[in-house]
Coordinates of C-alpha atoms and ligand atoms in Angstrom, one line a residue:
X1 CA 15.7 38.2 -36.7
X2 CA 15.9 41.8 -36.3
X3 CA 17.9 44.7 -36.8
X4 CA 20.3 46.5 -34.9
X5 CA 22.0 49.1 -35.8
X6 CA 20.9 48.4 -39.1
X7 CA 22.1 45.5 -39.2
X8 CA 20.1 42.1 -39.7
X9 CA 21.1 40.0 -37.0
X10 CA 19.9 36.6 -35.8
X11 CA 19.5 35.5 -31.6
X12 CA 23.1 37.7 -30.8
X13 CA 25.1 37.8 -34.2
X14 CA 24.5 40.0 -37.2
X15 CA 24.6 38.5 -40.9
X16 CA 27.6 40.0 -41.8
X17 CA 29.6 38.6 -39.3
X18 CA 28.4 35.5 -40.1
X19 CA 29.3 35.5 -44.0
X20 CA 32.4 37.3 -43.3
X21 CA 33.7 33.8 -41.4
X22 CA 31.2 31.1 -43.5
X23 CA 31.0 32.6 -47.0
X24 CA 27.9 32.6 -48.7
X25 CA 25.7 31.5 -50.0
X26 CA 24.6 29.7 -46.2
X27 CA 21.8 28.5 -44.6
X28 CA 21.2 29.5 -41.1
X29 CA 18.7 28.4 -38.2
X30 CA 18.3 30.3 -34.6
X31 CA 17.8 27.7 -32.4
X32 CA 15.6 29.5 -29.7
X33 CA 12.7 30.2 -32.2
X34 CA 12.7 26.2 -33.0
X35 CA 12.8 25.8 -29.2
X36 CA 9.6 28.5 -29.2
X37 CA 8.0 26.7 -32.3
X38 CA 8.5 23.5 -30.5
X39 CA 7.0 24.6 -27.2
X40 CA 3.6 27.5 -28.6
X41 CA 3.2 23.6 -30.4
X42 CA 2.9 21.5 -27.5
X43 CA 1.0 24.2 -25.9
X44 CA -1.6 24.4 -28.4
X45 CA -2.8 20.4 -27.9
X46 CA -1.5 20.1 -24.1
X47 CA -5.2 19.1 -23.7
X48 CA -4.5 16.0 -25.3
X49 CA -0.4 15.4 -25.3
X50 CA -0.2 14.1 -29.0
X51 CA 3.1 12.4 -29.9
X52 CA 4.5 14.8 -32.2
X53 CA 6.5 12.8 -35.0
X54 CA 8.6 15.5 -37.1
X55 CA 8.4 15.5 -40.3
X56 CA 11.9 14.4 -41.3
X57 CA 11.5 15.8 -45.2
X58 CA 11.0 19.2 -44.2
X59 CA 15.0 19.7 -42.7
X60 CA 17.4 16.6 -43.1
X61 CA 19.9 17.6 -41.4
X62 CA 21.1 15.3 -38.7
X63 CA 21.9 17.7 -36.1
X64 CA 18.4 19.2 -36.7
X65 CA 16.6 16.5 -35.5
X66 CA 19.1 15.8 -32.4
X67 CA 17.9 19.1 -31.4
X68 CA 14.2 17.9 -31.7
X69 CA 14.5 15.1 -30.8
X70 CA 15.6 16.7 -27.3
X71 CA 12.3 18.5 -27.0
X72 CA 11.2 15.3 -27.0
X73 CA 10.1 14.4 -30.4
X74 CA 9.5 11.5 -32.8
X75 CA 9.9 10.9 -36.3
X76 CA 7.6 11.1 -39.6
X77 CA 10.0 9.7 -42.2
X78 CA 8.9 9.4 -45.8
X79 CA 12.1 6.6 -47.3
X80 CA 14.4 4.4 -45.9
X81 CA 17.0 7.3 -45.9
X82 CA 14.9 9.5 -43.8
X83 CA 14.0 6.5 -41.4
X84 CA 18.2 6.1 -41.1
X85 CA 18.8 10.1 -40.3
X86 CA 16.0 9.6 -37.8
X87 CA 18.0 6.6 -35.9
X88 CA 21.0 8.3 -36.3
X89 CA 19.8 11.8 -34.9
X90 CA 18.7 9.0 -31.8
X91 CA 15.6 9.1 -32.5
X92 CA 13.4 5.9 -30.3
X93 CA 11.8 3.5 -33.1
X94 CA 9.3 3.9 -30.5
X95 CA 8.3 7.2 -32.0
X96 CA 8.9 6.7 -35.6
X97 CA 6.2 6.3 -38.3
X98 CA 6.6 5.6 -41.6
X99 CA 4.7 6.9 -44.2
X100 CA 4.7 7.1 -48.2
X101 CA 2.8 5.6 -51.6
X102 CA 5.8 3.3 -52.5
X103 CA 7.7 1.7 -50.0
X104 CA 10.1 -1.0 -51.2
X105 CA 10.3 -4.4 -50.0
X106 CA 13.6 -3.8 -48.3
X107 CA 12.2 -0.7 -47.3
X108 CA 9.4 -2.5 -45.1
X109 CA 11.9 -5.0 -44.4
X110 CA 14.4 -2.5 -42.6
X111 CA 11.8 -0.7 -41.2
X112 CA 10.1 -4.1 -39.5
X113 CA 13.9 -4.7 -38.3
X114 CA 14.4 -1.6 -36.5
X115 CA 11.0 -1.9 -34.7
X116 CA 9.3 1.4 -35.6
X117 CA 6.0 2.4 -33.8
X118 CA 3.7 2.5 -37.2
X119 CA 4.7 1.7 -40.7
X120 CA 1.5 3.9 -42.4
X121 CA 0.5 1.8 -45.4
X122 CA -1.2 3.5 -48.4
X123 CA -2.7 0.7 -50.5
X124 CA -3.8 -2.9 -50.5
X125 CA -1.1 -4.2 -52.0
X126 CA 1.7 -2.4 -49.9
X127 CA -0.1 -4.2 -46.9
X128 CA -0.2 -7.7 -48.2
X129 CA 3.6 -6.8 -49.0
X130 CA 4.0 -6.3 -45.4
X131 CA 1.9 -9.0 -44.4
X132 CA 4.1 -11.1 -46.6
X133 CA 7.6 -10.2 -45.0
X134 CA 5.9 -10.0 -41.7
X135 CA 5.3 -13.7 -42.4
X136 CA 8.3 -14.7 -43.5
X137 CA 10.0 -13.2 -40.1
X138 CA 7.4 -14.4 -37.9
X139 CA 6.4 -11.5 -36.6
X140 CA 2.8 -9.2 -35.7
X141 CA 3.7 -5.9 -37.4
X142 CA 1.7 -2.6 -36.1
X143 CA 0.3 -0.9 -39.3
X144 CA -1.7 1.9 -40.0
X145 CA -3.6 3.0 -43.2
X146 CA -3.5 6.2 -44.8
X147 CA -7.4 7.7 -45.1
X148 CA -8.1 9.7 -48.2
X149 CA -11.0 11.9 -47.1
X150 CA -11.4 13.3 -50.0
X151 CA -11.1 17.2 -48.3
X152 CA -9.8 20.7 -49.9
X153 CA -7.1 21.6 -47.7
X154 CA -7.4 24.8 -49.4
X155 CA -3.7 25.3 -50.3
X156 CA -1.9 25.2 -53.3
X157 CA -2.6 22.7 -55.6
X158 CA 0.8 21.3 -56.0
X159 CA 1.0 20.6 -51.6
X160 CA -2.7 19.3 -51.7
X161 CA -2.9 16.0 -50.5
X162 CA -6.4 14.8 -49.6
X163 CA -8.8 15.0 -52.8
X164 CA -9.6 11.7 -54.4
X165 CA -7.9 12.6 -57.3
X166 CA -4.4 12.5 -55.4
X167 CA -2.5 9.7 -55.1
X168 CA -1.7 9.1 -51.5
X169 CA -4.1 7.1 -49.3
X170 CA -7.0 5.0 -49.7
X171 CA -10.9 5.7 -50.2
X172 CA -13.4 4.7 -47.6
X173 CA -14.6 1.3 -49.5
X174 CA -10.8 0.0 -49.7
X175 CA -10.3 1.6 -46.1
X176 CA -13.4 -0.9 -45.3
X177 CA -11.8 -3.8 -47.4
X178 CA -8.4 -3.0 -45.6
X179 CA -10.0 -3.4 -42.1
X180 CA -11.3 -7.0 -43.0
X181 CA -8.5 -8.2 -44.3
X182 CA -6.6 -7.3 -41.4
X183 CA -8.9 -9.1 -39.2
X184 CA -8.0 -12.0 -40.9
X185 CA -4.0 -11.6 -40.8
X186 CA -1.8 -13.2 -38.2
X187 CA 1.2 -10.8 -39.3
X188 CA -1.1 -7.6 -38.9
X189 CA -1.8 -5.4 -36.0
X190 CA -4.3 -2.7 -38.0
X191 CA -3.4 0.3 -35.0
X192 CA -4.0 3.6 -37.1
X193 CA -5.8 5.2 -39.0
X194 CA -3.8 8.4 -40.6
X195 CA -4.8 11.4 -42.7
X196 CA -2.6 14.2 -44.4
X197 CA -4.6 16.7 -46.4
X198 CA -1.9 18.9 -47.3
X199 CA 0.8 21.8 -46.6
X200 CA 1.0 25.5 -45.9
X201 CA -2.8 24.9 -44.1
X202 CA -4.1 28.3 -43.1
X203 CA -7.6 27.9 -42.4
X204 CA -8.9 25.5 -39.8
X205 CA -12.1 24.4 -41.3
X206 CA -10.2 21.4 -44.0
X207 CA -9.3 20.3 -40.6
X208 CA -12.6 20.0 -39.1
X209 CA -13.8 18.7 -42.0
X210 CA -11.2 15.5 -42.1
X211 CA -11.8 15.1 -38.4
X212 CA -15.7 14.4 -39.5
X213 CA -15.1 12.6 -42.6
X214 CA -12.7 10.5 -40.0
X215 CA -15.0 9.8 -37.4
X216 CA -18.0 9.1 -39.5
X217 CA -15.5 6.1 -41.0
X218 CA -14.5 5.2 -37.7
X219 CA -18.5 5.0 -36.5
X220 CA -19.0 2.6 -39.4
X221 CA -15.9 0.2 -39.4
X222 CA -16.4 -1.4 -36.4
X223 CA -12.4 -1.7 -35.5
X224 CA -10.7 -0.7 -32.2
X225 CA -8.1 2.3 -33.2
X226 CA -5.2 2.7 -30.9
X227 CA -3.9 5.6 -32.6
X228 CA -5.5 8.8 -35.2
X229 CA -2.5 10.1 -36.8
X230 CA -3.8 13.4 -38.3
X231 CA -0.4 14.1 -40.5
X232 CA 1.0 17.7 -40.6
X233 CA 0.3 20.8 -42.8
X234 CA 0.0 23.5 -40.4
X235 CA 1.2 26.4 -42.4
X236 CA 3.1 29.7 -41.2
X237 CA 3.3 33.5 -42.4
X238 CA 5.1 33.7 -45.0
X239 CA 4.3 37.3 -45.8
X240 CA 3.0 39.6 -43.0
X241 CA -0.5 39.6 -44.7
X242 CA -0.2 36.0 -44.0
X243 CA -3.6 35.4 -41.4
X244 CA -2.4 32.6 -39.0
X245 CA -3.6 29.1 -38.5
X246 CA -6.3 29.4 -35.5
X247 CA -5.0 26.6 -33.5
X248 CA -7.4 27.0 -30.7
X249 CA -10.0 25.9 -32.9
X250 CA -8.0 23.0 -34.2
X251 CA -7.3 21.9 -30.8
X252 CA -11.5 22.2 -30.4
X253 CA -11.8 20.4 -33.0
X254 CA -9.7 17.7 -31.8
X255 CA -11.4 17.6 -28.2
X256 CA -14.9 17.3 -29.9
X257 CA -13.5 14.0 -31.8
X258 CA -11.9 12.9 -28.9
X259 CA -15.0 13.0 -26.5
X260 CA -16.3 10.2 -29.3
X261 CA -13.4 8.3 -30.1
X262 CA -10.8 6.9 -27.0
X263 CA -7.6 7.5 -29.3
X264 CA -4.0 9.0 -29.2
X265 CA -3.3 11.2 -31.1
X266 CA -0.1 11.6 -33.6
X267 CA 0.9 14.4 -35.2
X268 CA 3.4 14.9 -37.9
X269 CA 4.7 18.7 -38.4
X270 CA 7.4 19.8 -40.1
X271 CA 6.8 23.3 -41.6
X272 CA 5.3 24.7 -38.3
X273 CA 8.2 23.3 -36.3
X274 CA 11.3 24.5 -38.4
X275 CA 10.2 27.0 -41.4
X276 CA 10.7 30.2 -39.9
X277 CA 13.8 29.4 -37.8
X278 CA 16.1 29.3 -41.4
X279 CA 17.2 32.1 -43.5
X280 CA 19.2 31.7 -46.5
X281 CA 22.2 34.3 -46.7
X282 CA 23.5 35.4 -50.2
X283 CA 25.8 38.2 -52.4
X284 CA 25.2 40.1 -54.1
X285 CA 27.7 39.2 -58.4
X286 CA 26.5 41.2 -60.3
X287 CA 23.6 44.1 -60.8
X288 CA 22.3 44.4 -64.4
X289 CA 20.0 47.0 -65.9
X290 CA 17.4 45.9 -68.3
X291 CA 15.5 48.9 -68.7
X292 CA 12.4 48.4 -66.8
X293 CA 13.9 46.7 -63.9
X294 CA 17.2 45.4 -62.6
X295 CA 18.4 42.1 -62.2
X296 CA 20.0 41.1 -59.3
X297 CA 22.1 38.4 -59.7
X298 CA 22.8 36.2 -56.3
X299 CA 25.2 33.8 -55.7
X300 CA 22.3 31.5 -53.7
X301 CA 20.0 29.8 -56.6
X302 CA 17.4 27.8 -57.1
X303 CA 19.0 24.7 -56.1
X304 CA 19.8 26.1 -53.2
X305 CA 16.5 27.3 -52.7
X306 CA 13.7 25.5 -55.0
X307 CA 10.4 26.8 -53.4
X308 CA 10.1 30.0 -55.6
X309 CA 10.8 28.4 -58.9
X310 CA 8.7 24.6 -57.8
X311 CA 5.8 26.8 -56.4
X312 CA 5.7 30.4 -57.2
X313 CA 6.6 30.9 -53.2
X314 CA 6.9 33.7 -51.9
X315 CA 10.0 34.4 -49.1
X316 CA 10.3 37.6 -47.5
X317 CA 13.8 39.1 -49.1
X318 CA 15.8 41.6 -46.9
X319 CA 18.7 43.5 -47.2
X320 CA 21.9 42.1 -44.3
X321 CA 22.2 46.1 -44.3
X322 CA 20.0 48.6 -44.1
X323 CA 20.3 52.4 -45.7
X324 CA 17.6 55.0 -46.7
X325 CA 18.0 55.3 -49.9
X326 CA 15.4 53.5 -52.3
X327 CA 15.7 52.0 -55.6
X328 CA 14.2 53.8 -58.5
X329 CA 13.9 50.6 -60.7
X330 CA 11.4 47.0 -59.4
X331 CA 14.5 44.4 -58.6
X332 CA 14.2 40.8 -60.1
X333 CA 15.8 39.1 -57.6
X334 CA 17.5 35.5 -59.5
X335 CA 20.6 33.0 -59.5
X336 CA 22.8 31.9 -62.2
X337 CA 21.5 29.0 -63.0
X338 CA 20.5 28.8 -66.7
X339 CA 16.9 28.1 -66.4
X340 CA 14.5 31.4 -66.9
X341 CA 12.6 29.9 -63.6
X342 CA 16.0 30.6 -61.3
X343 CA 14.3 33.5 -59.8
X344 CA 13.5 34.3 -56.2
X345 CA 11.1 37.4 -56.2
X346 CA 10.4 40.7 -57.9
X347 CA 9.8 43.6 -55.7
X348 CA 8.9 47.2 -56.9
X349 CA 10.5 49.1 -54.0
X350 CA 13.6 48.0 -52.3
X351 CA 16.7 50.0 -50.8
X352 CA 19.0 50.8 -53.4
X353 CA 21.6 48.0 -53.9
X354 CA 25.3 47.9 -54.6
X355 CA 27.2 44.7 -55.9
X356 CA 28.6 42.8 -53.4
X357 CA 25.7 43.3 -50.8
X358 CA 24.2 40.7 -48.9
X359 CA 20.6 39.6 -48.9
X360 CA 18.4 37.7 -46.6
X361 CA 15.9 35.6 -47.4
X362 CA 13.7 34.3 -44.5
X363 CA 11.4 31.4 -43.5
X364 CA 13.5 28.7 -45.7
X365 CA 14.5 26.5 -43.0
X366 CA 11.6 23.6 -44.0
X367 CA 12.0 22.4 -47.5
X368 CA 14.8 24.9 -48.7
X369 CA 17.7 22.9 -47.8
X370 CA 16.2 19.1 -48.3
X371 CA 15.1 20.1 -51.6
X372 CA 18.3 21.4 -52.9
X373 CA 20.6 19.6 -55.4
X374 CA 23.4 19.9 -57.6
X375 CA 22.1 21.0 -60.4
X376 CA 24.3 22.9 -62.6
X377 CA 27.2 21.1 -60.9
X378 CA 26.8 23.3 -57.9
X379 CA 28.1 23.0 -54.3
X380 CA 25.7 22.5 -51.6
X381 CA 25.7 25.6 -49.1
X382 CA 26.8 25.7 -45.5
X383 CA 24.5 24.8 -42.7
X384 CA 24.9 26.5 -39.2
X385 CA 22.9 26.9 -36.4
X386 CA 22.5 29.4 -34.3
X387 CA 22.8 29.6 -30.6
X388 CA 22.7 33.6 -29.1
X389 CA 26.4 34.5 -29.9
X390 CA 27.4 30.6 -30.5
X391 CA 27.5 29.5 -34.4
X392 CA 27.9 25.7 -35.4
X393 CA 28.4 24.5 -38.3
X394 CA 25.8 21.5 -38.6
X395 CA 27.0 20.9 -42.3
X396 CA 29.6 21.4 -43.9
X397 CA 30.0 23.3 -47.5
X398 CA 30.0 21.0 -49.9
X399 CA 33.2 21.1 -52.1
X400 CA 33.6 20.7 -56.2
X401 CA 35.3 17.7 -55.7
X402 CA 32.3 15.7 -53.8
X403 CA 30.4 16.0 -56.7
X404 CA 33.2 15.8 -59.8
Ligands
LLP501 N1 3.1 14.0 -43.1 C1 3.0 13.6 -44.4 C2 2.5 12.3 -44.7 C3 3.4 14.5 -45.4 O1 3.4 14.1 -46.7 C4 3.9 15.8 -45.1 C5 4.4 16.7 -46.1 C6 4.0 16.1 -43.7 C7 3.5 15.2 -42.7 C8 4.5 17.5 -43.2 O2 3.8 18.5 -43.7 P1 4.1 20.0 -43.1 O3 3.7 20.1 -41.6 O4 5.5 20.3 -43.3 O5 3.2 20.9 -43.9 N2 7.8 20.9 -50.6 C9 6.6 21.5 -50.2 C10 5.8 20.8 -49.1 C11 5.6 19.4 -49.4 C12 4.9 18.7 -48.2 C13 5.0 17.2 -48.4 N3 4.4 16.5 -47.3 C14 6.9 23.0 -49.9 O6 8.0 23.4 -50.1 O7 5.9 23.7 -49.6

């Protein structure tokens, strides 16, 4: 996005234009910076051509992941839902894996149907649960098991995934107890071994880190490994202080395990792939003065936009028009939902603002719109992608009476 003629306009159409036609508050994604995203990715591991499984929870939407999927692209999916959007975007099974703590029987079972690369088990019990349906359909299943190796990713505490004291994966004794009772299993193909630390991952080191915990269990167990799946996480700039992941020394990283250990490698991105291709496009009700600081009150909220109030995130906010004149009171920016936490960002200076204007707020297109929801009975907003001057609505505005 950048502006032209002071206007904030994504690939070849500005903002305005786009809210004049759609309404706001919409979600919008420029399709040739997820075509960049896609390729700086594959170009950062073409050493080792990864299959690179998007992670499906980051952006649901179904004509998302066609795109994607066009690039080439598998699936991380998380539920049964996730693993159906997958399927339906066209998706191979080939290059779907399944991961997630709880996993339902008819989960498993629909997943075993459909003939997915790896479901990703988390515990003992979820495997002798597949083992069990396996059974009773006569068939090998290809598993992997999800590694807790116990590393900081060094992010926020909330998106951390890899310390013993969270609850996904398994800790090296089980992963040992795992291995064994695989060897024993008719109904079990043990292929993986996968790890996910974490989210928003800025530094490189928790990476090296897992790779060695990683390697120094694979020296040890004694099992053949077709496949390392080393989850997602790679974070983005979110502010322009942000410093940016050194890839280059992932991808060292990665060699250096790889000259020990004769395995593909999976990856499962989802922030890195779509986060900065999405802004979320809002107006401007009402301007209130409180003294020491004005609220401005947007018609975009935080169901529409949850990362702010879950996390404390921070988005970059931008005015759709630009002027020169600045504000002489901080803006609060918030929605109208009636929770105190409905707020998107304070910011001391800011252009002065009129009712009615239009704000941008960048980098929301992983885990702004899948985390949405109705709350406070409220419409779901507009999806549309972006293609230079092309707009296409990818889903539609949800309407009072699909939810009363
Ligand atoms: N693989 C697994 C097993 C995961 O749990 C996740 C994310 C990913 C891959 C993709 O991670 P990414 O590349 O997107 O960082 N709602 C939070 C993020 C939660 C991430 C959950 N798991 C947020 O808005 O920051």
């Amino acid at each position: 996005m950048k502006y032209i003629n002071r206007r904030l306009t994504i690939e070849k159409i500005s903002l305005q234009k786009i809210a004049n036609k759609f309404g706001t508050p919409f979600y919008s994604y420029s399709y040739s910076k997820l075509k960049e995203n896609i390729s700086n990715f594959k170009k950062s591991f073409r050493s080792f051509s990864p299959l690179i499984c998007f992670a499906v929870k980051s952006n649901t939407n179904v004509n998302i992941i066609r795109e994607i999927k066009k690039f080439g692209l598998g699936a991380d999916v998380v539920s049964v839902g996730e693993l159906m959007m997958a399927l339906k975007a066209g998706i191979n099974p080939s290059k779907i894996v399944f991961s997630g703590v709880g996993k339902t029987t008819s989960e498993i079972s629909f997943a075993i149907d459909k003939k997915i690369l790896l479901i990703n088990a988390e515990s003992l019990s979820e495997i002798k649960e597949i083992n069990r349906i396996a059974k009773s359909k006569n068939k090998r299943i290809k598993i992997g098991v999800r590694l807790n190796p116990n590393t900081d990713a060094k992010t926020l505490s909330q998106i951390s995934t890899g310390k013993k004291e969270n609850k996904f994966g398994v800790n090296k004794n089980t992963f040992y107890e795992i291995i064994n009772y695989c060897k024993n299993s008719k109904n079990i193909d043990l292929k993986c071994l996968s790890v996910h630390i974490g989210s928003q991952i800025l530094d490189y080191r928790p990476y090296e880190k897992m790779l060695k915990a990683v390697s120094q269990i694979l020296n040890k167990s004694n099992h053949k490994f077709e496949f390392i799946d080393l989850g997602g996480g790679m974070g983005i700039s979110y502010t322009d202080k942000n410093k940016k992941l050194n890839y280059k020394k992932y991808n060292t990283a990665v060699l250096k395990f790889l000259r020990k250990h004769k395995v593909k490698i999976i990856f499962e991105p989802g922030r890195s792939i779509i986060g900065d291709t999405g802004t979320l496009v809002s107006k401007i009700i009402y301007i209130k003065d409180s003294g020491s600081k004005k609220f401005i009150i947007l018609d975009a909220a935080m169901n529409d936009l949850m990362r702010p109030a879950l996390y404390g995130a921070f988005h970059k906010t931008l005015p759709v028009t630009k002027s020169n004149k600045t504000s002489k009171k901080p803006y609060e920016f918030v929605g109208p939902i009636c929770e105190s936490t409905d707020k998107f960002v304070t910011l001391k200076k800011f252009q002065l603002l009129n009712e009615k204007d239009l704000i941008a707020i960048c980098d929301v297109g992983a885990y702004g719109m899948s985390l949405s929801s109705n709350y406070n009975l409220r419409p779901k907003p507009i999806e549309l992608l972006i293609k230079g001057s092309k707009i296409k609505v990818i889903r539609k505005r949800q309407k009072h009476k699909d939810i009363i």
